């Protein structure tokens, strides 16, 4: 269901959003109502039964209890929480039971980017492309620490764990670009672990599958490499302007000699760069942690060539 955005939530853009929002706003307004009643009674009693100087202290005995009142304030909240439980349980079930006809995409979280593997053999980084109006099942795992897959517009958030699969699903109701966040603090690069969900028409999706992740393959290698550098999230850990980040800056490194953590020295040539992309732990630059994930399977040879061409072009 289509729901408009408010100060609490962005516009809902999945089939689940209407259900989640209805329950959420019921809770918000019910809480406000109960809060209002309690505060009203509080203020009313403070004024009504305040101590007046002219009055002697009351010596009459008040009622010890009121069965009617006690029943009222027990039964009404009980009914409220039963409503919330049954309603919440139904929405919970709907969120957790994946429709049978859902297409399945494998999601991997790692420090600090998302990768998506399609059954057609395509892999993308930080960009999940899906068709509108079709249920999508996400089979998720992490290759290091706990991350959390969060798309506010779809009202889905699910932990992504190492050594275990978690599942979530959504059906987008409108084409567009939606923000994807990591919602579990996972280290230095946590706030950079963001991406996009691109919802396209069925026809555009079929075309996109045909051409693969493409985009840029017809560019000169350096430019293609530059777009991959951002598209594959290299820039979340490596600067190209000289600053030290989680990883070393990559400008001006090509052809020079570098000290390794092992005490050896290495010339940063094409083979070294290629090895560092595919087997990042093999040769760690002195002064840095061995935290880079492998890009094996996420980049083909042509893309690796392009990245190396880009790195060579940097001053
Ligand atoms: Cu991954 Cu925070």
PDB file of C-alpha atoms and ligand atoms in Angstrom:
ATOM      1  CA  UNK A   1       0.000   0.000   0.000  1.00  0.00           C
ATOM      2  CA  UNK A   2       1.092   3.508  -0.821  1.00  0.00           C
ATOM      3  CA  UNK A   3       1.659   5.672   2.222  1.00  0.00           C
ATOM      4  CA  UNK A   4       2.847   9.249   2.429  1.00  0.00           C
ATOM      5  CA  UNK A   5       5.903  10.276   4.393  1.00  0.00           C
ATOM      6  CA  UNK A   6       5.703  11.971   7.802  1.00  0.00           C
ATOM      7  CA  UNK A   7       8.204  13.216  10.361  1.00  0.00           C
ATOM      8  CA  UNK A   8       8.362   9.651  11.654  1.00  0.00           C
ATOM      9  CA  UNK A   9       8.738   7.673   8.444  1.00  0.00           C
ATOM     10  CA  UNK A  10       9.660   8.239   4.798  1.00  0.00           C
ATOM     11  CA  UNK A  11       6.997   7.449   2.158  1.00  0.00           C
ATOM     12  CA  UNK A  12       6.252   3.736   2.073  1.00  0.00           C
ATOM     13  CA  UNK A  13       7.304   2.071  -1.166  1.00  0.00           C
ATOM     14  CA  UNK A  14       6.707  -1.626  -0.606  1.00  0.00           C
ATOM     15  CA  UNK A  15       3.635  -3.803  -0.224  1.00  0.00           C
ATOM     16  CA  UNK A  16       4.460  -4.202   3.475  1.00  0.00           C
ATOM     17  CA  UNK A  17       4.720  -0.514   4.222  1.00  0.00           C
ATOM     18  CA  UNK A  18       0.981   0.081   4.659  1.00  0.00           C
ATOM     19  CA  UNK A  19       0.643  -2.689   7.271  1.00  0.00           C
ATOM     20  CA  UNK A  20       3.729  -1.625   9.183  1.00  0.00           C
ATOM     21  CA  UNK A  21       2.736   2.036   9.159  1.00  0.00           C
ATOM     22  CA  UNK A  22      -0.839   1.395  10.272  1.00  0.00           C
ATOM     23  CA  UNK A  23       0.382  -0.535  13.308  1.00  0.00           C
ATOM     24  CA  UNK A  24       3.122   1.990  14.004  1.00  0.00           C
ATOM     25  CA  UNK A  25       0.715   4.941  13.964  1.00  0.00           C
ATOM     26  CA  UNK A  26      -1.842   3.046  16.046  1.00  0.00           C
ATOM     27  CA  UNK A  27       0.874   2.579  18.685  1.00  0.00           C
ATOM     28  CA  UNK A  28       1.950   6.209  18.456  1.00  0.00           C
ATOM     29  CA  UNK A  29      -1.575   7.622  18.773  1.00  0.00           C
ATOM     30  CA  UNK A  30      -2.654   5.130  21.436  1.00  0.00           C
ATOM     31  CA  UNK A  31       0.448   6.082  23.448  1.00  0.00           C
ATOM     32  CA  UNK A  32      -0.308   9.781  23.023  1.00  0.00           C
ATOM     33  CA  UNK A  33      -3.918   9.201  24.118  1.00  0.00           C
ATOM     34  CA  UNK A  34      -2.918   7.252  27.234  1.00  0.00           C
ATOM     35  CA  UNK A  35      -0.243   9.835  28.036  1.00  0.00           C
ATOM     36  CA  UNK A  36      -2.851  12.610  27.644  1.00  0.00           C
ATOM     37  CA  UNK A  37      -5.338  10.874  29.942  1.00  0.00           C
ATOM     38  CA  UNK A  38      -2.713  10.291  32.647  1.00  0.00           C
ATOM     39  CA  UNK A  39      -1.406  13.867  32.502  1.00  0.00           C
ATOM     40  CA  UNK A  40      -4.926  15.274  32.498  1.00  0.00           C
ATOM     41  CA  UNK A  41      -5.866  13.223  35.587  1.00  0.00           C
ATOM     42  CA  UNK A  42      -2.603  14.241  37.278  1.00  0.00           C
ATOM     43  CA  UNK A  43      -3.169  17.946  36.747  1.00  0.00           C
ATOM     44  CA  UNK A  44      -6.860  17.683  37.595  1.00  0.00           C
ATOM     45  CA  UNK A  45      -6.149  15.983  40.935  1.00  0.00           C
ATOM     46  CA  UNK A  46      -3.351  18.392  41.824  1.00  0.00           C
ATOM     47  CA  UNK A  47      -5.712  21.323  41.426  1.00  0.00           C
ATOM     48  CA  UNK A  48      -8.869  19.737  42.754  1.00  0.00           C
ATOM     49  CA  UNK A  49      -7.300  18.331  45.914  1.00  0.00           C
ATOM     50  CA  UNK A  50      -4.666  20.969  46.632  1.00  0.00           C
ATOM     51  CA  UNK A  51      -4.257  22.076  50.238  1.00  0.00           C
ATOM     52  CA  UNK A  52      -6.068  25.296  51.019  1.00  0.00           C
ATOM     53  CA  UNK A  53      -4.934  27.423  53.974  1.00  0.00           C
ATOM     54  CA  UNK A  54      -8.473  28.098  55.107  1.00  0.00           C
ATOM     55  CA  UNK A  55      -9.324  24.437  55.213  1.00  0.00           C
ATOM     56  CA  UNK A  56      -8.711  22.174  58.111  1.00  0.00           C
ATOM     57  CA  UNK A  57      -7.006  18.910  57.213  1.00  0.00           C
ATOM     58  CA  UNK A  58      -9.652  16.375  56.258  1.00  0.00           C
ATOM     59  CA  UNK A  59     -10.214  13.774  58.874  1.00  0.00           C
ATOM     60  CA  UNK A  60     -12.874  11.751  57.095  1.00  0.00           C
ATOM     61  CA  UNK A  61     -11.938   8.322  55.809  1.00  0.00           C
ATOM     62  CA  UNK A  62     -11.667   8.029  51.997  1.00  0.00           C
ATOM     63  CA  UNK A  63     -12.856   4.928  50.148  1.00  0.00           C
ATOM     64  CA  UNK A  64     -10.365   2.052  50.490  1.00  0.00           C
ATOM     65  CA  UNK A  65     -10.828   1.035  46.851  1.00  0.00           C
ATOM     66  CA  UNK A  66     -13.172   1.252  43.904  1.00  0.00           C
ATOM     67  CA  UNK A  67     -13.922  -1.990  42.092  1.00  0.00           C
ATOM     68  CA  UNK A  68     -15.361  -0.145  39.113  1.00  0.00           C
ATOM     69  CA  UNK A  69     -12.262   2.002  38.600  1.00  0.00           C
ATOM     70  CA  UNK A  70      -9.894  -0.903  39.133  1.00  0.00           C
ATOM     71  CA  UNK A  71     -11.710  -3.038  36.573  1.00  0.00           C
ATOM     72  CA  UNK A  72     -11.699  -0.147  34.142  1.00  0.00           C
ATOM     73  CA  UNK A  73      -7.976   0.485  34.304  1.00  0.00           C
ATOM     74  CA  UNK A  74      -7.220  -3.225  34.098  1.00  0.00           C
ATOM     75  CA  UNK A  75      -9.576  -4.247  31.319  1.00  0.00           C
ATOM     76  CA  UNK A  76      -9.008  -1.349  28.913  1.00  0.00           C
ATOM     77  CA  UNK A  77      -5.190  -1.677  28.818  1.00  0.00           C
ATOM     78  CA  UNK A  78      -5.527  -5.474  28.565  1.00  0.00           C
ATOM     79  CA  UNK A  79      -7.737  -5.114  25.520  1.00  0.00           C
ATOM     80  CA  UNK A  80      -5.276  -2.612  24.054  1.00  0.00           C
ATOM     81  CA  UNK A  81      -2.250  -4.893  24.429  1.00  0.00           C
ATOM     82  CA  UNK A  82      -4.185  -7.884  23.059  1.00  0.00           C
ATOM     83  CA  UNK A  83      -5.090  -5.813  19.989  1.00  0.00           C
ATOM     84  CA  UNK A  84      -1.436  -4.794  19.565  1.00  0.00           C
ATOM     85  CA  UNK A  85      -0.244  -8.380  20.000  1.00  0.00           C
ATOM     86  CA  UNK A  86      -2.643  -9.953  17.498  1.00  0.00           C
ATOM     87  CA  UNK A  87      -2.160  -7.146  15.001  1.00  0.00           C
ATOM     88  CA  UNK A  88       1.629  -7.158  15.416  1.00  0.00           C
ATOM     89  CA  UNK A  89       1.794 -10.935  15.110  1.00  0.00           C
ATOM     90  CA  UNK A  90      -0.105 -10.870  11.823  1.00  0.00           C
ATOM     91  CA  UNK A  91       2.183  -8.203  10.369  1.00  0.00           C
ATOM     92  CA  UNK A  92       5.228 -10.098  11.685  1.00  0.00           C
ATOM     93  CA  UNK A  93       4.097 -13.288   9.942  1.00  0.00           C
ATOM     94  CA  UNK A  94       3.464 -11.412   6.725  1.00  0.00           C
ATOM     95  CA  UNK A  95       6.953  -9.890   6.895  1.00  0.00           C
ATOM     96  CA  UNK A  96       8.578 -13.263   7.491  1.00  0.00           C
ATOM     97  CA  UNK A  97       6.774 -15.563   5.113  1.00  0.00           C
ATOM     98  CA  UNK A  98       8.322 -15.146   1.698  1.00  0.00           C
ATOM     99  CA  UNK A  99       5.863 -15.478  -1.201  1.00  0.00           C
ATOM    100  CA  UNK A 100       6.450 -18.628  -3.268  1.00  0.00           C
ATOM    101  CA  UNK A 101       7.005 -16.797  -6.536  1.00  0.00           C
ATOM    102  CA  UNK A 102       9.735 -14.523  -5.153  1.00  0.00           C
ATOM    103  CA  UNK A 103      12.977 -14.143  -7.081  1.00  0.00           C
ATOM    104  CA  UNK A 104      16.011 -14.866  -4.936  1.00  0.00           C
ATOM    105  CA  UNK A 105      19.075 -12.672  -4.638  1.00  0.00           C
ATOM    106  CA  UNK A 106      22.085 -13.466  -2.462  1.00  0.00           C
ATOM    107  CA  UNK A 107      23.221 -10.570  -0.289  1.00  0.00           C
ATOM    108  CA  UNK A 108      26.647 -10.441   1.303  1.00  0.00           C
ATOM    109  CA  UNK A 109      27.626  -7.863   3.882  1.00  0.00           C
ATOM    110  CA  UNK A 110      31.279  -7.255   4.553  1.00  0.00           C
ATOM    111  CA  UNK A 111      33.428  -4.473   5.886  1.00  0.00           C
ATOM    112  CA  UNK A 112      32.282  -2.082   4.422  1.00  0.00           C
ATOM    113  CA  UNK A 113      30.078  -2.728   1.452  1.00  0.00           C
ATOM    114  CA  UNK A 114      27.188  -4.808   0.204  1.00  0.00           C
ATOM    115  CA  UNK A 115      27.380  -7.218  -2.685  1.00  0.00           C
ATOM    116  CA  UNK A 116      24.486  -8.822  -4.521  1.00  0.00           C
ATOM    117  CA  UNK A 117      24.594 -12.043  -6.520  1.00  0.00           C
ATOM    118  CA  UNK A 118      21.864 -12.766  -9.030  1.00  0.00           C
ATOM    119  CA  UNK A 119      20.938 -16.276 -10.142  1.00  0.00           C
ATOM    120  CA  UNK A 120      21.844 -15.175 -13.675  1.00  0.00           C
ATOM    121  CA  UNK A 121      25.475 -14.913 -12.576  1.00  0.00           C
ATOM    122  CA  UNK A 122      25.609 -11.145 -12.288  1.00  0.00           C
ATOM    123  CA  UNK A 123      27.157  -9.525  -9.236  1.00  0.00           C
ATOM    124  CA  UNK A 124      26.806  -5.913  -8.146  1.00  0.00           C
ATOM    125  CA  UNK A 125      28.220  -3.873  -5.301  1.00  0.00           C
ATOM    126  CA  UNK A 126      26.191  -1.377  -3.267  1.00  0.00           C
ATOM    127  CA  UNK A 127      23.439  -1.384  -5.858  1.00  0.00           C
ATOM    128  CA  UNK A 128      20.523  -3.764  -5.753  1.00  0.00           C
ATOM    129  CA  UNK A 129      18.517  -3.627  -8.968  1.00  0.00           C
ATOM    130  CA  UNK A 130      15.040  -5.176  -8.850  1.00  0.00           C
ATOM    131  CA  UNK A 131      11.869  -5.110 -10.942  1.00  0.00           C
ATOM    132  CA  UNK A 132       8.816  -3.278  -9.630  1.00  0.00           C
ATOM    133  CA  UNK A 133       5.791  -5.313  -8.543  1.00  0.00           C
ATOM    134  CA  UNK A 134       7.659  -8.574  -8.035  1.00  0.00           C
ATOM    135  CA  UNK A 135       8.461 -10.136  -4.661  1.00  0.00           C
ATOM    136  CA  UNK A 136      12.195 -10.327  -4.020  1.00  0.00           C
ATOM    137  CA  UNK A 137      13.688 -12.717  -1.487  1.00  0.00           C
ATOM    138  CA  UNK A 138      17.039 -11.733  -0.030  1.00  0.00           C
ATOM    139  CA  UNK A 139      19.201 -14.546   1.269  1.00  0.00           C
ATOM    140  CA  UNK A 140      21.787 -12.806   3.391  1.00  0.00           C
ATOM    141  CA  UNK A 141      25.038 -13.573   5.161  1.00  0.00           C
ATOM    142  CA  UNK A 142      28.135 -11.740   6.268  1.00  0.00           C
ATOM    143  CA  UNK A 143      31.735 -12.623   5.597  1.00  0.00           C
ATOM    144  CA  UNK A 144      33.002 -10.921   8.747  1.00  0.00           C
ATOM    145  CA  UNK A 145      31.025  -9.202  11.504  1.00  0.00           C
ATOM    146  CA  UNK A 146      27.314  -8.532  12.083  1.00  0.00           C
ATOM    147  CA  UNK A 147      25.763  -6.031   9.695  1.00  0.00           C
ATOM    148  CA  UNK A 148      22.121  -5.090   9.270  1.00  0.00           C
ATOM    149  CA  UNK A 149      20.269  -4.621   5.988  1.00  0.00           C
ATOM    150  CA  UNK A 150      17.958  -1.630   6.296  1.00  0.00           C
ATOM    151  CA  UNK A 151      15.787  -0.015   3.615  1.00  0.00           C
ATOM    152  CA  UNK A 152      13.555   2.530   5.381  1.00  0.00           C
ATOM    153  CA  UNK A 153      11.251   3.085   2.384  1.00  0.00           C
ATOM    154  CA  UNK A 154      10.437  -0.632   2.311  1.00  0.00           C
ATOM    155  CA  UNK A 155      10.128  -0.925   6.102  1.00  0.00           C
ATOM    156  CA  UNK A 156      12.556  -3.836   6.198  1.00  0.00           C
ATOM    157  CA  UNK A 157      15.535  -4.290   8.478  1.00  0.00           C
ATOM    158  CA  UNK A 158      17.256  -7.589   9.071  1.00  0.00           C
ATOM    159  CA  UNK A 159      20.532  -8.570  10.705  1.00  0.00           C
ATOM    160  CA  UNK A 160      23.185 -10.052   8.436  1.00  0.00           C
ATOM    161  CA  UNK A 161      25.299 -12.572  10.316  1.00  0.00           C
ATOM    162  CA  UNK A 162      28.527 -14.475   9.727  1.00  0.00           C
ATOM    163  CA  UNK A 163      28.178 -18.274   9.481  1.00  0.00           C
ATOM    164  CA  UNK A 164      24.419 -18.171   9.171  1.00  0.00           C
ATOM    165  CA  UNK A 165      21.768 -17.145   6.648  1.00  0.00           C
ATOM    166  CA  UNK A 166      18.986 -14.709   7.355  1.00  0.00           C
ATOM    167  CA  UNK A 167      16.111 -13.976   5.017  1.00  0.00           C
ATOM    168  CA  UNK A 168      13.963 -10.980   4.304  1.00  0.00           C
ATOM    169  CA  UNK A 169      11.749 -10.022   1.404  1.00  0.00           C
ATOM    170  CA  UNK A 170       9.969  -7.073  -0.151  1.00  0.00           C
ATOM    171  CA  UNK A 171       7.900  -6.143  -3.148  1.00  0.00           C
ATOM    172  CA  UNK A 172       8.544  -2.632  -4.409  1.00  0.00           C
ATOM    173  CA  UNK A 173       5.459  -0.792  -5.606  1.00  0.00           C
ATOM    174  CA  UNK A 174       7.069   2.157  -7.356  1.00  0.00           C
ATOM    175  CA  UNK A 175      10.163   2.568  -9.546  1.00  0.00           C
ATOM    176  CA  UNK A 176      12.846   4.784  -8.079  1.00  0.00           C
ATOM    177  CA  UNK A 177      16.034   4.865  -6.057  1.00  0.00           C
ATOM    178  CA  UNK A 178      15.835   3.985  -2.388  1.00  0.00           C
ATOM    179  CA  UNK A 179      18.522   4.306   0.272  1.00  0.00           C
ATOM    180  CA  UNK A 180      20.070   1.216   1.742  1.00  0.00           C
ATOM    181  CA  UNK A 181      21.870   1.445   5.078  1.00  0.00           C
ATOM    182  CA  UNK A 182      23.861  -0.789   7.343  1.00  0.00           C
ATOM    183  CA  UNK A 183      22.074  -0.454  10.679  1.00  0.00           C
ATOM    184  CA  UNK A 184      24.513  -2.289  12.932  1.00  0.00           C
ATOM    185  CA  UNK A 185      27.752  -0.655  14.044  1.00  0.00           C
ATOM    186  CA  UNK A 186      30.379  -2.741  12.279  1.00  0.00           C
ATOM    187  CA  UNK A 187      33.600  -0.768  12.611  1.00  0.00           C
ATOM    188  CA  UNK A 188      35.384   2.254  11.176  1.00  0.00           C
ATOM    189  CA  UNK A 189      33.607   2.250   7.834  1.00  0.00           C
ATOM    190  CA  UNK A 190      30.084   1.602   9.170  1.00  0.00           C
ATOM    191  CA  UNK A 191      28.711   4.981   8.126  1.00  0.00           C
ATOM    192  CA  UNK A 192      30.058   4.464   4.597  1.00  0.00           C
ATOM    193  CA  UNK A 193      28.266   1.158   4.251  1.00  0.00           C
ATOM    194  CA  UNK A 194      25.437   2.610   2.237  1.00  0.00           C
ATOM    195  CA  UNK A 195      23.954   1.746  -1.097  1.00  0.00           C
ATOM    196  CA  UNK A 196      20.939   2.053  -3.333  1.00  0.00           C
ATOM    197  CA  UNK A 197      18.035  -0.112  -4.237  1.00  0.00           C
ATOM    198  CA  UNK A 198      17.143   0.726  -7.818  1.00  0.00           C
ATOM    199  CA  UNK A 199      13.601  -0.318  -8.675  1.00  0.00           C
ATOM    200  CA  UNK A 200      12.956  -0.472 -12.409  1.00  0.00           C
ATOM    201  CA  UNK A 201      10.178  -1.676 -14.695  1.00  0.00           C
ATOM    202  CA  UNK A 202      10.014  -5.338 -15.660  1.00  0.00           C
ATOM    203  CA  UNK A 203      11.287  -4.481 -19.147  1.00  0.00           C
ATOM    204  CA  UNK A 204      14.205  -2.363 -17.925  1.00  0.00           C
ATOM    205  CA  UNK A 205      15.131  -5.138 -15.525  1.00  0.00           C
ATOM    206  CA  UNK A 206      15.231  -7.699 -18.331  1.00  0.00           C
ATOM    207  CA  UNK A 207      17.431  -5.331 -20.333  1.00  0.00           C
ATOM    208  CA  UNK A 208      19.697  -4.768 -17.364  1.00  0.00           C
ATOM    209  CA  UNK A 209      20.101  -8.524 -16.917  1.00  0.00           C
ATOM    210  CA  UNK A 210      20.999  -8.825 -20.594  1.00  0.00           C
ATOM    211  CA  UNK A 211      23.744  -6.252 -20.438  1.00  0.00           C
ATOM    212  CA  UNK A 212      24.941  -7.344 -17.021  1.00  0.00           C
ATOM    213  CA  UNK A 213      26.101  -4.742 -14.582  1.00  0.00           C
ATOM    214  CA  UNK A 214      27.763  -3.130 -17.592  1.00  0.00           C
ATOM    215  CA  UNK A 215      27.568   0.597 -17.668  1.00  0.00           C
ATOM    216  CA  UNK A 216      30.960   1.914 -18.653  1.00  0.00           C
ATOM    217  CA  UNK A 217      32.442  -1.085 -20.381  1.00  0.00           C
ATOM    218  CA  UNK A 218      32.704   0.952 -23.550  1.00  0.00           C
ATOM    219  CA  UNK A 219      34.648   3.699 -21.760  1.00  0.00           C
ATOM    220  CA  UNK A 220      38.446   4.009 -21.963  1.00  0.00           C
ATOM    221  CA  UNK A 221      39.993   1.753 -19.252  1.00  0.00           C
ATOM    222  CA  UNK A 222      40.982   4.635 -16.970  1.00  0.00           C
ATOM    223  CA  UNK A 223      37.493   6.085 -16.890  1.00  0.00           C
ATOM    224  CA  UNK A 224      35.898   2.676 -16.517  1.00  0.00           C
ATOM    225  CA  UNK A 225      38.310   2.040 -13.648  1.00  0.00           C
ATOM    226  CA  UNK A 226      37.375   5.351 -12.032  1.00  0.00           C
ATOM    227  CA  UNK A 227      33.682   4.434 -12.097  1.00  0.00           C
ATOM    228  CA  UNK A 228      34.426   0.960 -10.725  1.00  0.00           C
ATOM    229  CA  UNK A 229      36.524   2.494  -7.959  1.00  0.00           C
ATOM    230  CA  UNK A 230      33.394   4.196  -6.652  1.00  0.00           C
ATOM    231  CA  UNK A 231      30.902   1.568  -7.842  1.00  0.00           C
ATOM    232  CA  UNK A 232      32.739  -1.246  -6.067  1.00  0.00           C
ATOM    233  CA  UNK A 233      33.142   0.842  -2.935  1.00  0.00           C
ATOM    234  CA  UNK A 234      36.967   0.983  -3.064  1.00  0.00           C
ATOM    235  CA  UNK A 235      36.681   4.646  -2.116  1.00  0.00           C
ATOM    236  CA  UNK A 236      35.177   3.856   1.273  1.00  0.00           C
ATOM    237  CA  UNK A 237      38.606   2.631   2.420  1.00  0.00           C
ATOM    238  CA  UNK A 238      41.130   4.131  -0.015  1.00  0.00           C
ATOM    239  CA  UNK A 239      41.691   7.782  -0.746  1.00  0.00           C
ATOM    240  CA  UNK A 240      43.039   8.913  -4.113  1.00  0.00           C
ATOM    241  CA  UNK A 241      44.125  12.255  -2.683  1.00  0.00           C
ATOM    242  CA  UNK A 242      46.816  11.130  -0.320  1.00  0.00           C
ATOM    243  CA  UNK A 243      44.955  10.874   2.995  1.00  0.00           C
ATOM    244  CA  UNK A 244      45.382   7.826   5.130  1.00  0.00           C
ATOM    245  CA  UNK A 245      42.031   6.044   5.539  1.00  0.00           C
ATOM    246  CA  UNK A 246      41.304   2.481   6.620  1.00  0.00           C
ATOM    247  CA  UNK A 247      43.575   1.480   3.760  1.00  0.00           C
ATOM    248  CA  UNK A 248      46.508   3.339   2.244  1.00  0.00           C
ATOM    249  CA  UNK A 249      45.950   6.152  -0.263  1.00  0.00           C
ATOM    250  CA  UNK A 250      46.309   4.850  -3.811  1.00  0.00           C
ATOM    251  CA  UNK A 251      47.461   7.860  -5.764  1.00  0.00           C
ATOM    252  CA  UNK A 252      51.043   7.906  -6.894  1.00  0.00           C
ATOM    253  CA  UNK A 253      51.809   4.421  -5.623  1.00  0.00           C
ATOM    254  CA  UNK A 254      52.310   2.768  -8.971  1.00  0.00           C
ATOM    255  CA  UNK A 255      55.866   1.763  -9.832  1.00  0.00           C
ATOM    256  CA  UNK A 256      57.211   2.798  -6.423  1.00  0.00           C
ATOM    257  CA  UNK A 257      58.673   0.615  -3.713  1.00  0.00           C
ATOM    258  CA  UNK A 258      56.609   0.060  -0.567  1.00  0.00           C
ATOM    259  CA  UNK A 259      57.412  -1.437   2.833  1.00  0.00           C
ATOM    260  CA  UNK A 260      55.273  -4.400   3.884  1.00  0.00           C
ATOM    261  CA  UNK A 261      54.167  -5.428   7.335  1.00  0.00           C
ATOM    262  CA  UNK A 262      56.328  -8.534   6.947  1.00  0.00           C
ATOM    263  CA  UNK A 263      59.420  -6.350   6.666  1.00  0.00           C
ATOM    264  CA  UNK A 264      59.865  -7.089   2.963  1.00  0.00           C
ATOM    265  CA  UNK A 265      59.660  -4.469   0.279  1.00  0.00           C
ATOM    266  CA  UNK A 266      57.637  -4.659  -2.882  1.00  0.00           C
ATOM    267  CA  UNK A 267      57.310  -2.696  -6.097  1.00  0.00           C
ATOM    268  CA  UNK A 268      53.685  -1.774  -6.765  1.00  0.00           C
ATOM    269  CA  UNK A 269      53.432  -3.099 -10.299  1.00  0.00           C
ATOM    270  CA  UNK A 270      50.453  -4.586 -12.163  1.00  0.00           C
ATOM    271  CA  UNK A 271      50.927  -8.008 -10.602  1.00  0.00           C
ATOM    272  CA  UNK A 272      51.097  -6.604  -7.098  1.00  0.00           C
ATOM    273  CA  UNK A 273      47.906  -4.560  -7.613  1.00  0.00           C
ATOM    274  CA  UNK A 274      46.076  -7.525  -9.091  1.00  0.00           C
ATOM    275  CA  UNK A 275      47.139  -9.753  -6.230  1.00  0.00           C
ATOM    276  CA  UNK A 276      46.107  -7.126  -3.679  1.00  0.00           C
ATOM    277  CA  UNK A 277      42.618  -6.952  -5.199  1.00  0.00           C
ATOM    278  CA  UNK A 278      42.099 -10.706  -5.346  1.00  0.00           C
ATOM    279  CA  UNK A 279      44.149 -11.792  -2.323  1.00  0.00           C
ATOM    280  CA  UNK A 280      44.318  -8.725  -0.130  1.00  0.00           C
ATOM    281  CA  UNK A 281      45.933 -10.540   2.806  1.00  0.00           C
ATOM    282  CA  UNK A 282      48.946 -11.713   0.813  1.00  0.00           C
ATOM    283  CA  UNK A 283      51.030  -8.543   1.117  1.00  0.00           C
ATOM    284  CA  UNK A 284      49.934  -5.990   3.703  1.00  0.00           C
ATOM    285  CA  UNK A 285      51.446  -2.524   3.553  1.00  0.00           C
ATOM    286  CA  UNK A 286      53.343  -1.674   6.763  1.00  0.00           C
ATOM    287  CA  UNK A 287      51.217   0.199   9.269  1.00  0.00           C
ATOM    288  CA  UNK A 288      47.828  -1.105   8.095  1.00  0.00           C
ATOM    289  CA  UNK A 289      45.466  -3.797   9.350  1.00  0.00           C
ATOM    290  CA  UNK A 290      44.740  -6.837   7.172  1.00  0.00           C
ATOM    291  CA  UNK A 291      41.038  -6.009   6.885  1.00  0.00           C
ATOM    292  CA  UNK A 292      40.393  -5.801   3.154  1.00  0.00           C
ATOM    293  CA  UNK A 293      37.952  -8.391   1.803  1.00  0.00           C
ATOM    294  CA  UNK A 294      38.750 -10.263  -1.381  1.00  0.00           C
ATOM    295  CA  UNK A 295      37.208  -9.132  -4.643  1.00  0.00           C
ATOM    296  CA  UNK A 296      37.450 -12.622  -6.093  1.00  0.00           C
ATOM    297  CA  UNK A 297      34.249 -13.193  -8.057  1.00  0.00           C
ATOM    298  CA  UNK A 298      33.201  -9.550  -7.801  1.00  0.00           C
ATOM    299  CA  UNK A 299      35.456  -8.254 -10.564  1.00  0.00           C
ATOM    300  CA  UNK A 300      36.235  -9.880 -13.873  1.00  0.00           C
ATOM    301  CA  UNK A 301      39.622  -9.564 -15.595  1.00  0.00           C
ATOM    302  CA  UNK A 302      38.543  -6.642 -17.702  1.00  0.00           C
ATOM    303  CA  UNK A 303      37.392  -4.761 -14.628  1.00  0.00           C
ATOM    304  CA  UNK A 304      40.630  -5.492 -12.798  1.00  0.00           C
ATOM    305  CA  UNK A 305      42.560  -4.217 -15.812  1.00  0.00           C
ATOM    306  CA  UNK A 306      40.461  -1.048 -15.777  1.00  0.00           C
ATOM    307  CA  UNK A 307      41.059  -0.467 -12.060  1.00  0.00           C
ATOM    308  CA  UNK A 308      44.800  -0.912 -12.515  1.00  0.00           C
ATOM    309  CA  UNK A 309      44.724   1.502 -15.459  1.00  0.00           C
ATOM    310  CA  UNK A 310      42.914   4.003 -13.248  1.00  0.00           C
ATOM    311  CA  UNK A 311      45.419   3.614 -10.402  1.00  0.00           C
ATOM    312  CA  UNK A 312      48.313   4.073 -12.828  1.00  0.00           C
ATOM    313  CA  UNK A 313      46.763   7.329 -14.023  1.00  0.00           C
ATOM    314  CA  UNK A 314      46.643   8.853 -10.521  1.00  0.00           C
ATOM    315  CA  UNK A 315      49.357  11.322  -9.562  1.00  0.00           C
TER     316      UNK A 315
HETATM  317 CU1  LIG B   1      28.011  -2.923   8.235  1.00  0.00          CU
HETATM  318 CU2  LIG B   1      27.538  -1.220   9.860  1.00  0.00          CU
END
